[in-house]
Tab-separated table of C-alpha atoms in Angstrom:
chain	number	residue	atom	x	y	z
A	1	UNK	CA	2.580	12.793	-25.068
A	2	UNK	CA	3.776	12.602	-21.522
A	3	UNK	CA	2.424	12.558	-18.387
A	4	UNK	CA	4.371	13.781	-15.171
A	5	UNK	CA	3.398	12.699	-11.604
A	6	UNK	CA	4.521	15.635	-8.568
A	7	UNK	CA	4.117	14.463	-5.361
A	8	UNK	CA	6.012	16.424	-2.571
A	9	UNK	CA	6.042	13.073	-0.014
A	10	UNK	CA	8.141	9.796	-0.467
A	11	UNK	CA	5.968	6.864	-1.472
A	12	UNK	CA	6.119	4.159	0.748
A	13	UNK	CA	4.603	0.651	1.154
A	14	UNK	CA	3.375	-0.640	4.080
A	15	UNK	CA	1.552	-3.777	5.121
A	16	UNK	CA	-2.490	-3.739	6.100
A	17	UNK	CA	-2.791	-7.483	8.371
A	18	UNK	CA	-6.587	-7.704	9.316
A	19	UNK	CA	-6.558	-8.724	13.113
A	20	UNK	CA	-9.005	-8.893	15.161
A	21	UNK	CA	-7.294	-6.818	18.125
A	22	UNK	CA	-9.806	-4.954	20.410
A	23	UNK	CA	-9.645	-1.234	20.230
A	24	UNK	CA	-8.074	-1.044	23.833
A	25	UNK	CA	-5.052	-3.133	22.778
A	26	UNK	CA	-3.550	-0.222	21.185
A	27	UNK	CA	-3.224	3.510	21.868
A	28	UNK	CA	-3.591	6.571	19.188
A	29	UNK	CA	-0.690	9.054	19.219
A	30	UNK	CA	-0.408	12.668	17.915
A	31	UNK	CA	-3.430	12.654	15.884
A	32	UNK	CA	-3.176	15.602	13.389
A	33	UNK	CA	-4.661	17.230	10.044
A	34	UNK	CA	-2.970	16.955	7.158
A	35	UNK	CA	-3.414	17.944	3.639
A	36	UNK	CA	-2.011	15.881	0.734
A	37	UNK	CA	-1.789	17.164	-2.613
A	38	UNK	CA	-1.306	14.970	-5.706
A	39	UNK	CA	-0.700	17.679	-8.526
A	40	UNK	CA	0.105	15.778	-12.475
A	41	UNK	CA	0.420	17.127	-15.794
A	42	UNK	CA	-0.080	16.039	-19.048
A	43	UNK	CA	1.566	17.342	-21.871
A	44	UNK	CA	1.133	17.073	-25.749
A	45	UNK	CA	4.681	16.963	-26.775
A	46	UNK	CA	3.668	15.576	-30.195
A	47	UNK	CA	3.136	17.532	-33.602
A	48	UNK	CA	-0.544	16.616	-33.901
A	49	UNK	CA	-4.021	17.773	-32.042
A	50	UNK	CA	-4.986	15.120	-29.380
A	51	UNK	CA	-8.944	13.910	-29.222
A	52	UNK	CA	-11.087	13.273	-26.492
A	53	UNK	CA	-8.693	12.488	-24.192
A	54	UNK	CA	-9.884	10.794	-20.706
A	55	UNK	CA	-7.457	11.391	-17.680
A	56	UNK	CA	-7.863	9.154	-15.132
A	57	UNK	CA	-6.381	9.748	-11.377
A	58	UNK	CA	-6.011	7.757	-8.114
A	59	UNK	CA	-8.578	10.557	-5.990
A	60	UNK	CA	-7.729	8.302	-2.945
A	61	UNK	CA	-8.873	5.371	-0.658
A	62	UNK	CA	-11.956	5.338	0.747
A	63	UNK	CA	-10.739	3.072	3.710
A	64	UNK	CA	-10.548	4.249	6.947
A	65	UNK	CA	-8.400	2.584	9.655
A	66	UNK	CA	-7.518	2.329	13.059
A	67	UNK	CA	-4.912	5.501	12.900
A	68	UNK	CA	-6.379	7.667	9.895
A	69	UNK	CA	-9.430	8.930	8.582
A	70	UNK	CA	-10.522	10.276	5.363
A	71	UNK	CA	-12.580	13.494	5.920
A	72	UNK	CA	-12.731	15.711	2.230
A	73	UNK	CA	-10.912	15.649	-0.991
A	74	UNK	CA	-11.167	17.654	-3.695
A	75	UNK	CA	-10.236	17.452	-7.556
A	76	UNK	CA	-9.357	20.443	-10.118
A	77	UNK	CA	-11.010	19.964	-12.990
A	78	UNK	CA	-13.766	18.816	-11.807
A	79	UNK	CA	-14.062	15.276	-13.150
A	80	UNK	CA	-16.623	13.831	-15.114
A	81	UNK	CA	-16.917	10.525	-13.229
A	82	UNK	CA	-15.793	8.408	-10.380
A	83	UNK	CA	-15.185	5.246	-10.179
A	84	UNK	CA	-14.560	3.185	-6.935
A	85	UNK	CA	-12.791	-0.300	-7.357
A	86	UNK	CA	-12.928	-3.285	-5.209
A	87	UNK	CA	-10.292	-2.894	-2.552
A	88	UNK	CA	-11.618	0.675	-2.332
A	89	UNK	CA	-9.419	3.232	-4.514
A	90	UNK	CA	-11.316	6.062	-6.038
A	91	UNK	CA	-10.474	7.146	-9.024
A	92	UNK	CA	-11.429	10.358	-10.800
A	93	UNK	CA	-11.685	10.583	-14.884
A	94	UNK	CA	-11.607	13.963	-16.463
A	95	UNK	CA	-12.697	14.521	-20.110
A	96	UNK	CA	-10.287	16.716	-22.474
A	97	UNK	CA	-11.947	17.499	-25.895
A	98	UNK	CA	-8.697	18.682	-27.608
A	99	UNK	CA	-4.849	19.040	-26.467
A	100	UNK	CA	-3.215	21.120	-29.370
A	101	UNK	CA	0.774	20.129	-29.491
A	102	UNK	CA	2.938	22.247	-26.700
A	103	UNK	CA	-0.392	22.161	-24.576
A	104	UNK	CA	-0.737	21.045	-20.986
A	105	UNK	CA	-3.255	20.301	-18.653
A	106	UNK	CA	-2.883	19.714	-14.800
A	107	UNK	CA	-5.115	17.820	-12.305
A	108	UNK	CA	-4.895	18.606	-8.911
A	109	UNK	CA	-6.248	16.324	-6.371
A	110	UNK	CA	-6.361	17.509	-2.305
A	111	UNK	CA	-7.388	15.060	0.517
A	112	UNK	CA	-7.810	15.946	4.441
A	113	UNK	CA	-6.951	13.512	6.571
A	114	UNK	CA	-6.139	12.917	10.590
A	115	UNK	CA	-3.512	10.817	10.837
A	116	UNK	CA	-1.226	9.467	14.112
A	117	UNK	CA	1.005	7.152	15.540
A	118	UNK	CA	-0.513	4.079	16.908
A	119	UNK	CA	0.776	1.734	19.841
A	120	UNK	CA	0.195	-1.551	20.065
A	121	UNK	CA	0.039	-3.478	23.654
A	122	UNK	CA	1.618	-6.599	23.652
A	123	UNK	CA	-1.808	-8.366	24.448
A	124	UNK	CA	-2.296	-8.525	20.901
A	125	UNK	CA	0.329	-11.589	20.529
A	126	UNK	CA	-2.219	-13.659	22.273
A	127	UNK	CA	-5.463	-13.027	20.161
A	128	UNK	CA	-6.838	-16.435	19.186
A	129	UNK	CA	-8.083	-15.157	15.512
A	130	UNK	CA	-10.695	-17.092	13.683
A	131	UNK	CA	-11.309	-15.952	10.011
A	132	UNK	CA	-13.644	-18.622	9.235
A	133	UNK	CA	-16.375	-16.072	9.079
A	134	UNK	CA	-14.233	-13.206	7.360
A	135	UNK	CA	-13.305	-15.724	4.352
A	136	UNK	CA	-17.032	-17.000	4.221
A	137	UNK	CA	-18.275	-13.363	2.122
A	138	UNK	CA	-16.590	-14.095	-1.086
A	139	UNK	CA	-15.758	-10.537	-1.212
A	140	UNK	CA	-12.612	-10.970	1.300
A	141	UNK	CA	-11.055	-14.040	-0.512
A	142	UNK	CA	-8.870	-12.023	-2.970
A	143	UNK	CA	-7.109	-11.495	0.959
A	144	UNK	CA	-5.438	-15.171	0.673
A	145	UNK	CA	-5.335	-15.235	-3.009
A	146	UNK	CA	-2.211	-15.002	-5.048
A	147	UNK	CA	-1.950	-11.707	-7.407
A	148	UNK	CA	0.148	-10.029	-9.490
A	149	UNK	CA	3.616	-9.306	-8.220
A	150	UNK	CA	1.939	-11.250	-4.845
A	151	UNK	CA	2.977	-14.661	-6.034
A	152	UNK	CA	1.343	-16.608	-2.471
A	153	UNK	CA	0.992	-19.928	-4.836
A	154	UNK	CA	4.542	-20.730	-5.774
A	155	UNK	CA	5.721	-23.783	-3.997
A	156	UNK	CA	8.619	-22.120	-2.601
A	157	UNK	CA	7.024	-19.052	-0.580
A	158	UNK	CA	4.230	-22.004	0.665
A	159	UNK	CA	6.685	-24.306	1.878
A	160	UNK	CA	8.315	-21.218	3.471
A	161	UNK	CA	5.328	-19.829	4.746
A	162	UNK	CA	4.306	-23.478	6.234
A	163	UNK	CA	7.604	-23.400	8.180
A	164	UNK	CA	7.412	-20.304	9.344
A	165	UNK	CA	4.094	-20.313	10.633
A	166	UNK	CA	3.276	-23.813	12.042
A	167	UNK	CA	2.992	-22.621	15.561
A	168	UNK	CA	1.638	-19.702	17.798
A	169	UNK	CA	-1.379	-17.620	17.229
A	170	UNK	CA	-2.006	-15.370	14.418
A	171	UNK	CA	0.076	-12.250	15.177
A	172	UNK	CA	2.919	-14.475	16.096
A	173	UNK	CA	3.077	-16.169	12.976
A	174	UNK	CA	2.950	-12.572	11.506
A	175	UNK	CA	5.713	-11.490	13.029
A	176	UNK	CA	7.695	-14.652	12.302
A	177	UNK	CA	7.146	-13.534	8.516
A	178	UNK	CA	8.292	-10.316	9.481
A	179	UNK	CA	11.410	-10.745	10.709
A	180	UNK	CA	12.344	-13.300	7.872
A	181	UNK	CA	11.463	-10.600	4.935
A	182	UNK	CA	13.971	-8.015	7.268
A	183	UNK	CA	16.402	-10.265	7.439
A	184	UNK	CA	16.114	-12.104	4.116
A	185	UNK	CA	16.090	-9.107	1.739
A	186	UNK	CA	18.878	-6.675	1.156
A	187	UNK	CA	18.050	-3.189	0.223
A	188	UNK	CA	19.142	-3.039	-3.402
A	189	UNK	CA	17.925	-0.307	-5.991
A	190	UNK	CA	19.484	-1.956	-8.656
A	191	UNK	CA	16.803	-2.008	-11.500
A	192	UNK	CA	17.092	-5.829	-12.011
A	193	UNK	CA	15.280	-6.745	-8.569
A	194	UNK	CA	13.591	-3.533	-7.658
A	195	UNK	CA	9.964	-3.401	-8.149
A	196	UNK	CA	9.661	-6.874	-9.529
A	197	UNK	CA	7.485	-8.516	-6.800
A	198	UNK	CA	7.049	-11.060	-4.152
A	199	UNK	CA	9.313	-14.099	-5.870
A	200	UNK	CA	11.641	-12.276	-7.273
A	201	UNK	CA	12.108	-10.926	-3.390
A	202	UNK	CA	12.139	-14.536	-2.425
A	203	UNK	CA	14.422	-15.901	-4.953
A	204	UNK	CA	17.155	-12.819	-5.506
A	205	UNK	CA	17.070	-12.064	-1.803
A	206	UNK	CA	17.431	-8.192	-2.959
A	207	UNK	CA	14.998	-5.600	-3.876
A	208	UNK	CA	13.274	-2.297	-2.698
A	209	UNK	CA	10.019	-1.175	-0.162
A	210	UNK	CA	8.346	-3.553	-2.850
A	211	UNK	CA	9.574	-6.512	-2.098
A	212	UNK	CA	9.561	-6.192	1.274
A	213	UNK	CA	6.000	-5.597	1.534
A	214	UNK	CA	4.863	-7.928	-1.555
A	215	UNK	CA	6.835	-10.727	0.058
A	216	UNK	CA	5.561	-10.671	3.294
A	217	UNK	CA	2.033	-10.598	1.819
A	218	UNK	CA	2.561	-13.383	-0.218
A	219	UNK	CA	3.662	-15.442	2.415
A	220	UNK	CA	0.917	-14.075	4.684
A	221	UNK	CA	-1.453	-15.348	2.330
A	222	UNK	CA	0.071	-18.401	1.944
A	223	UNK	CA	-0.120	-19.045	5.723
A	224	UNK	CA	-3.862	-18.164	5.391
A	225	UNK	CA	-3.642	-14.914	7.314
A	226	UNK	CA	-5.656	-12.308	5.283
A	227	UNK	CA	-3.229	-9.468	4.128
A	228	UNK	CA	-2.896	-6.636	1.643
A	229	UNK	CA	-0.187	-3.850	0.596
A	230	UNK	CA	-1.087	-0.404	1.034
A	231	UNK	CA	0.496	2.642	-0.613
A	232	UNK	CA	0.997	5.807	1.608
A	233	UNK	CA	3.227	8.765	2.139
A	234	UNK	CA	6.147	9.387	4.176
A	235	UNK	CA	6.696	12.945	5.666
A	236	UNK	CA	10.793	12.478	5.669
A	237	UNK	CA	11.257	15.147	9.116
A	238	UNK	CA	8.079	13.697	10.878
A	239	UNK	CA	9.433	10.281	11.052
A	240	UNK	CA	10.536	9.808	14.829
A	241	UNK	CA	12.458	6.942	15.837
A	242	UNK	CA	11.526	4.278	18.951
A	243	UNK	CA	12.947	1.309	20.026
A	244	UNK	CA	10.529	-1.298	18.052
A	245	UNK	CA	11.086	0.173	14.597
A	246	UNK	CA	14.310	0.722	12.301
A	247	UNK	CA	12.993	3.686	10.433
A	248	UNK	CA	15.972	4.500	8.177
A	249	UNK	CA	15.340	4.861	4.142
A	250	UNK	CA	16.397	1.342	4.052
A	251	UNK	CA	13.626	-0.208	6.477
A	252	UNK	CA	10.264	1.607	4.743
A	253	UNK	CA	8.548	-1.360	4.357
């Protein structure tokens, strides 16, 4: 049986850093609707009926931020369940009671959002941070905690993140990390370093949106700045360049 995933956006990976900017240090621009459509199908290519079969989709995060809200979504079939996990992702489970062979089904899930640009002013670089309190609810430690594919506790990315973050305040050392992940990583699709992670980023120096963002989260964490990676989509024509960001195919992360 396979399962086939549409999505009519490119899936990119970007970087969440929780900061504690002030909402007048940055600026929202071109706020707008939009409606995403995730739209899979499963198909019984086998010989053989299939049995209560339980589907379950990503119906979306429930996390708003700074620059996009969540406002509806919507999911064909209707689904028996949800289920919300901890960093927030909804997910929808549909019950199938039989799939006969050559039979598909397809789940269709819609979100609204309002999404824009957002502008940061430069105060920001001199926010003295504090996330004594933040890492005090146990809930937010997974934030500086080393994961899978987010490898913040190998000696190599926390001697690098040490270095790289021994001075200035927290969005400094931020974009320190930054600008070594740009530089240090070569865009490389080549299936032995894409989507492998964080150290193989580090190590290999090559690698796709993946390791960009997965390394500079591990080595967030390992400099004790709360991070995450966040999946999202990337409307190819609405993309606009600037001055502060390379936004070629190649620079997604």
């Amino acid at each position: 049986m396979k399962a086939y995933r549409k999505i009519t956006f490119f899936v990119i990976i970007f970087i969440l850093i929780f900061s504690f900017a002030y909402a007048d240090s940055y600026n929202l621009l071109d706020e707008r609707y939009f409606l995403v459509r995730n739209s899979y199908e499963i198909i019984n290519d086998g010989i053989n009926d299939v049995h209560k079969l339980n589907i379950r989709v990503l119906a979306g995060s429930g996390g708003d931020s700074a620059y996009q809200k969540n406002y509806d979504f919507d999911i064909y079939p209707f689904p028996s369940s949800l289920f919300t996990d901890d960093w927030g992702n909804t997910y929808a489970t549909i019950n199938v009671e039989t799939l006969k062979p050559g039979q598909k089904i397809k789940v269709v899930v819609e979100r609204e959002i309002l999404n824009g640009g957002i502008s940061f002013d430069k105060s920001i670089y001199g926010l003295k941070a504090d996330y004594s309190e933040f890492l005090r609810d146990p809930f937010n430690s997974k934030y500086v905690l080393h994961a899978e594919k987010i490898e913040s506790n190998n000696p190599g990315i926390r001697a690098k993140a040490l270095e790289l973050a021994s001075t200035g305040t927290v969005v400094e050392k931020a974009k320190k990390i930054y600008d070594f992940v740009n530089l240090h990583i070569k865009y490389d699709t080549d299936p032995r370093f894409a989507n492998k992670g964080a150290l193989s980023g580090f190590i290999t120096g090559r690698g796709v949106c993946d390791e960009y963002a997965t390394l500079f989260t591990a080595l967030c964490r390992a400099a004790g700045i709360p991070s995450r990676v966040v999946e999202g989509y990337w409307l190819e024509d609405e993309v606009k360049e600037n001055q502060w960001t390379d936004v070629s195919d190649k620079r997604h992360a």
